[in-house]
Short mmCIF file of C-alpha atoms in Angstrom, two decimals:
data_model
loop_
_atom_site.label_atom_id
_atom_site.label_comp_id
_atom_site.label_asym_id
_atom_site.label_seq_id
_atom_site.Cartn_x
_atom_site.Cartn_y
_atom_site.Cartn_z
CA UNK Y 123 143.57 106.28 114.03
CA UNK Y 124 145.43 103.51 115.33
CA UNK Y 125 143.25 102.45 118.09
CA UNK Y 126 144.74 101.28 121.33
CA UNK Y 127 148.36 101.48 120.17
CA UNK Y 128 150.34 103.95 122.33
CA UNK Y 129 147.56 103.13 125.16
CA UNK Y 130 148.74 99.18 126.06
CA UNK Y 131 152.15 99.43 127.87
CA UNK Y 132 153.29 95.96 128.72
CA UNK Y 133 153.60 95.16 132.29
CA UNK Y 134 157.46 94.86 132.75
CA UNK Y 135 158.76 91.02 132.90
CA UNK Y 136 159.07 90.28 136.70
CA UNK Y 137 162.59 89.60 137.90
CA UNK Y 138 164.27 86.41 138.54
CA UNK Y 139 163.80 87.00 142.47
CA UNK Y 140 159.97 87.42 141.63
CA UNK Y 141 159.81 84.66 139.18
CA UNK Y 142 161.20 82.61 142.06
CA UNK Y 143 159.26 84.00 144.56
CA UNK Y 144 156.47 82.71 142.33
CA UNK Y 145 157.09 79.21 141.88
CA UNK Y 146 157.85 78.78 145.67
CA UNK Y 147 154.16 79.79 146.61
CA UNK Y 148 153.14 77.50 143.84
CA UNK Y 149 155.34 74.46 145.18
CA UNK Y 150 156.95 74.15 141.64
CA UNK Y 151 160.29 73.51 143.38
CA UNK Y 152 162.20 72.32 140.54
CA UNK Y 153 161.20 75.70 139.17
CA UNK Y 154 162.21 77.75 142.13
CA UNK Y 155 166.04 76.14 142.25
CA UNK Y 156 166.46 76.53 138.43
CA UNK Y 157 165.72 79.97 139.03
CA UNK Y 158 167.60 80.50 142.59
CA UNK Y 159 170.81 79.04 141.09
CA UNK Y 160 170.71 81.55 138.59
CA UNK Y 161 170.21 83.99 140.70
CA UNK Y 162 173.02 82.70 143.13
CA UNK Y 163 175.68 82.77 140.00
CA UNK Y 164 174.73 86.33 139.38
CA UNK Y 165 175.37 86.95 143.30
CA UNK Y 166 176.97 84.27 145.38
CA UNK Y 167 177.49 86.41 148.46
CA UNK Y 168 173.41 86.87 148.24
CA UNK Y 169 172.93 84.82 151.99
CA UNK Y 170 168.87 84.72 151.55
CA UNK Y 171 168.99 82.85 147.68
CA UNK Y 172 170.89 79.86 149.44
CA UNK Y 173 167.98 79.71 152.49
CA UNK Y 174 165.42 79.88 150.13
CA UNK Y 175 167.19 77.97 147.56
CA UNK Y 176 167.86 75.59 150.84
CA UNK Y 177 163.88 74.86 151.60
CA UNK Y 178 163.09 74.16 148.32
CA UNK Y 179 165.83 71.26 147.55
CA UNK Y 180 164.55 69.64 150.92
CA UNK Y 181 160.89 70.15 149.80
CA UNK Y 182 162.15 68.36 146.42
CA UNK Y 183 163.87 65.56 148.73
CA UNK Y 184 167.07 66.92 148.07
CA UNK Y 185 169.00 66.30 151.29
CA UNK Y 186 172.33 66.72 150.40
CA UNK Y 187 171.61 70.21 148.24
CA UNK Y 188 169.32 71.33 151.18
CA UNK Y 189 172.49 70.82 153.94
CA UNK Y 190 174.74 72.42 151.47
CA UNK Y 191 172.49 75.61 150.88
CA UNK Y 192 171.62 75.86 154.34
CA UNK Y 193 175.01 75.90 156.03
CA UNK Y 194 176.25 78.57 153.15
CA UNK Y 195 173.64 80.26 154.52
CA UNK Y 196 174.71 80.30 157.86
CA UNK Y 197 178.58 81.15 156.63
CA UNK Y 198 177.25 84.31 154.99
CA UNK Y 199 174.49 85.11 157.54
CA UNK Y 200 176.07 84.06 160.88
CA UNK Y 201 173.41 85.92 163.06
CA UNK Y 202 170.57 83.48 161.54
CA UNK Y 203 172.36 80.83 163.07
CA UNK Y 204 169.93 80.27 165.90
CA UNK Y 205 167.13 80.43 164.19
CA UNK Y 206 168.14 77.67 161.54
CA UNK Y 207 165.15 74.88 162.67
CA UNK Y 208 165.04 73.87 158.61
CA UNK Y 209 168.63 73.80 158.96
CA UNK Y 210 168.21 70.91 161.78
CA UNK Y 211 165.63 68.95 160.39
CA UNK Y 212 167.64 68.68 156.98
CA UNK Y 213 170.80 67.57 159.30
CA UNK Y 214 168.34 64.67 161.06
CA UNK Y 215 167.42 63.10 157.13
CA UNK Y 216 170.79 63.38 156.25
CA UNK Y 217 171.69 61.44 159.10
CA UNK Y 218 173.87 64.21 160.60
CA UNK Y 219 172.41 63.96 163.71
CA UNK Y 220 174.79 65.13 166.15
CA UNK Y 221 174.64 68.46 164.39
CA UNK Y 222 171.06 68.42 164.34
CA UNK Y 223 170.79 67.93 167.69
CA UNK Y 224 173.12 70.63 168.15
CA UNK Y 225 170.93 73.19 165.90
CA UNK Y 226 168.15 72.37 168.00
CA UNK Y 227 169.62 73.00 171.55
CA UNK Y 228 171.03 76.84 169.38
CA UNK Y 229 167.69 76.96 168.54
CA UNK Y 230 166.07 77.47 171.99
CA UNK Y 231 168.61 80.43 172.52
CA UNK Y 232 165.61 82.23 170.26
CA UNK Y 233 162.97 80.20 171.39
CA UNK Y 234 162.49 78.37 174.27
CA UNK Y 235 159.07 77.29 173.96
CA UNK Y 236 158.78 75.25 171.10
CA UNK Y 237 157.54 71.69 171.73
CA UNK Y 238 158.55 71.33 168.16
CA UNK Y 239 162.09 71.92 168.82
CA UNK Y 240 162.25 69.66 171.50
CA UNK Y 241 161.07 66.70 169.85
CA UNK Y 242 163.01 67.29 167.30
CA UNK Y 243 166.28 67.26 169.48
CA UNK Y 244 164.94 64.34 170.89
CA UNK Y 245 164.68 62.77 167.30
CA UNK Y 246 168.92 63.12 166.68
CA UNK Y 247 169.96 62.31 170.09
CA UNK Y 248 167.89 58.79 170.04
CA UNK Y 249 169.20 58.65 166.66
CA UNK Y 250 172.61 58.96 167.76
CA UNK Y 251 172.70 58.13 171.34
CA UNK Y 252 169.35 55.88 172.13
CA UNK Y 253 165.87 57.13 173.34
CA UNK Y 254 167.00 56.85 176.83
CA UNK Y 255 169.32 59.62 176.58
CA UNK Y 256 167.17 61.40 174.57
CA UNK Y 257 164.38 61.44 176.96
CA UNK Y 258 166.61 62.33 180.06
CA UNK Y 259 168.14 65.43 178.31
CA UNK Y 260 165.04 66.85 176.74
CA UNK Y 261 164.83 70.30 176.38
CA UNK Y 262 162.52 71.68 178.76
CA UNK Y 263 159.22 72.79 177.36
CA UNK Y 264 156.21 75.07 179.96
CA UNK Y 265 153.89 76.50 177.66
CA UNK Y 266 153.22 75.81 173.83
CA UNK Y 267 150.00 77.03 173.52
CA UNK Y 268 149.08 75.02 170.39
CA UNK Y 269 147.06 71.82 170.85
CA UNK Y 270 147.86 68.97 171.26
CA UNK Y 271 151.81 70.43 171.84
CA UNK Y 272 152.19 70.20 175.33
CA UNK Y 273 151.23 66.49 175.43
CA UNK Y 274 152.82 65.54 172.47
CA UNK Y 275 155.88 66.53 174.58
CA UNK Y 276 154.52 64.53 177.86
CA UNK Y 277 154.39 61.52 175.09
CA UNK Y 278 158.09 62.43 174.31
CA UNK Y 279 158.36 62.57 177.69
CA UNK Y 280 157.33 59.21 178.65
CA UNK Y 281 154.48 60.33 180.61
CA UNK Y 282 151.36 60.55 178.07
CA UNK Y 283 150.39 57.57 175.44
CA UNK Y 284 149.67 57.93 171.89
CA UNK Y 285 146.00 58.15 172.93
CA UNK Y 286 146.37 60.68 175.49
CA UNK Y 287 147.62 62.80 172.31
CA UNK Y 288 145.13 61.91 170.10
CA UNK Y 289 142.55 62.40 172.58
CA UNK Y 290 143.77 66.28 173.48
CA UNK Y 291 143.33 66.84 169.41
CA UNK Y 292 139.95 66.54 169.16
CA UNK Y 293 138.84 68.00 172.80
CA UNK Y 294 136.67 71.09 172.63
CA UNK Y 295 134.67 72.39 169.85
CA UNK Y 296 138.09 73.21 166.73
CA UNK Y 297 137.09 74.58 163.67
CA UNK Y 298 137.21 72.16 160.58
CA UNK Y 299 140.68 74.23 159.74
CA UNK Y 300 141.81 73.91 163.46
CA UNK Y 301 140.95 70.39 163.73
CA UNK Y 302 143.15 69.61 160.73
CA UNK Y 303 145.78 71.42 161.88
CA UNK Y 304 145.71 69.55 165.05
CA UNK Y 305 145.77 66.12 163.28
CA UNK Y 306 148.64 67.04 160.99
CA UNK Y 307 150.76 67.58 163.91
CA UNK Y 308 149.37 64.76 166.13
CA UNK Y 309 150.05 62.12 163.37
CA UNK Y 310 153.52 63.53 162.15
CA UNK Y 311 154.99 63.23 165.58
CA UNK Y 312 153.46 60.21 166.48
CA UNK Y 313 154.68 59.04 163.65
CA UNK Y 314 158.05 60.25 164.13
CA UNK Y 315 157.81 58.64 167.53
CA UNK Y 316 157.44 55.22 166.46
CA UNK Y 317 160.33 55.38 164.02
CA UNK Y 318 162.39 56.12 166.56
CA UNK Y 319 161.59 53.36 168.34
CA UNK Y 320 161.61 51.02 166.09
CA UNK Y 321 158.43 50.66 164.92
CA UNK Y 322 157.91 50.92 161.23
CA UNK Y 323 154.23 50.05 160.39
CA UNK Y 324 152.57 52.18 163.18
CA UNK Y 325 155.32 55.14 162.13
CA UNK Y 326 154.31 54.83 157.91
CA UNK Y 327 150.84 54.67 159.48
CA UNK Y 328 150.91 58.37 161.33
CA UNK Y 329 153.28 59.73 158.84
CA UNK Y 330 150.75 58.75 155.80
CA UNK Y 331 147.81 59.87 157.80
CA UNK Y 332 149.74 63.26 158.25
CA UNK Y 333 150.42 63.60 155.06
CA UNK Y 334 146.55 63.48 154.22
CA UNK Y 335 146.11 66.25 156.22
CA UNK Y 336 147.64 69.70 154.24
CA UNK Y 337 148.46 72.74 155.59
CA UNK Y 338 150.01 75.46 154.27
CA UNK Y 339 153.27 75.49 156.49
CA UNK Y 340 156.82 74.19 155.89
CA UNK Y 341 156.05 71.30 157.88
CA UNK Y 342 153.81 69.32 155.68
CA UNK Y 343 156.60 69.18 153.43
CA UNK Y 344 158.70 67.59 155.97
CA UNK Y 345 156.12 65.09 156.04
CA UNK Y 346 155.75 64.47 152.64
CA UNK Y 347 159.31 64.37 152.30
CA UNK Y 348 159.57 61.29 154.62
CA UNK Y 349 156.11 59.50 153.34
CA UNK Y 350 157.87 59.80 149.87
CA UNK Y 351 161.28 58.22 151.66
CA UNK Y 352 158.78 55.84 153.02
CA UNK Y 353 157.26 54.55 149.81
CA UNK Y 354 160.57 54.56 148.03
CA UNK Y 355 161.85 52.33 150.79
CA UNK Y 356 158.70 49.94 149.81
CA UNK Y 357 159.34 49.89 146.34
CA UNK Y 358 162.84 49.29 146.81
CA UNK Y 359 161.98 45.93 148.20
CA UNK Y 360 159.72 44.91 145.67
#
């Protein structure tokens, strides 16, 4: 008796899409567009390969790629259009800031309040038009319920210091998870706040102290992305 034979069915071998799927939870993004290109030549009307496709060549520092993928996106899946805040933040590192800011201000047509968004607008209109301009035509923000949101956006505002932020991120009693959470964000925009203004050490400062603070959200990658810009820049002068 041939024990075990006709009893051990293999599993069948996952699909490309899963094998994909895969790799992006595992942050192997090289990985995940090897196997979302192939998967795009199969099917190059398939809208959702080219946003996930998208995330992953930012996450890998891919600017260019990432714009590219995330504007076919949009041409195949017009109605995702406002909701296209990766889309934005790939247009403000590739410098396209005009149409990031423009993303941003779509954007609030599907949610209007999102400190987030705001700053970010903020970020490509003091890019291309000075902080001045970007602070008189912020979006208006009420009620982000996340701490410290609302006075990251008074620092945005020019009504809060850096303090004033950092100070709101550790009030009341957060959870260890929480209180990460809170300093991620607090140092990434911080950080993003000096570099706008002109101040590189105290921006490479917050965005490396960001960095050192993981979460599991789309946004650490944007940091990481620009801490990895950062020390390229360094080595680059060396």
């Amino acid at each position: 008796i041939a024990c075990g034979s006709a009893s051990t069915a293999q599993e069948p071998a996952a699909t490309p899409a899963q094998q994909a799927a895969r790799a992006e939870q595992r942050r192997e993004h090289d990985r995940a567009i090897e196997l979302l290109t192939e998967i795009i030549a199969k099917n190059p009307a398939r809208a959702e390969a080219y946003y996930r496709r998208g995330r992953e060549n930012f996450c890998a520092g891919q600017i260019a790629q990432a714009v590219a993928d995330l504007d076919k996106y949009v041409e195949l899946n017009p109605d995702a259009k406002s909701r296209q805040w990766e889309r934005g933040i790939a247009y403000y590192y590739a410098g396209e800031f005009a149409k990031g800011a423009e993303q941003f201000k779509l954007y609030r047509t599907f949610h209007d309040q999102d400190v987030e968004n705001s700053v970010w607008r903020y970020l490509c209109v003091a890019r291309a038009e000075g902080v001045e301009k970007a602070q008189a035509n912020m979006l208006p923000i009420e009620n982000d319920p996340r701490v410290p949101m609302m006075q990251i956006f008074g620092l945005y505002r020019g009504q809060l210091q850096p303090e004033e932020v950092e100070k709101a991120a550790l009030a009341g009693n957060p959870t260890k998870d929480e209180l990460n959470t809170r300093l991620f964000y607090t140092h990434l925009y911080l950080g993003l706040w000096h570099a706008t203004a002109d101040r590189a050490e105290q921006a490479k400062e917050h965005i490396f102290q960001a960095e050192q603070h993981k979460i599991g959200h789309y946004m650490w990658d944007v940091a990481h992305v620009h801490a990895e810009r950062l020390r390229a820049g360094e080595k680059a002068k060396q």
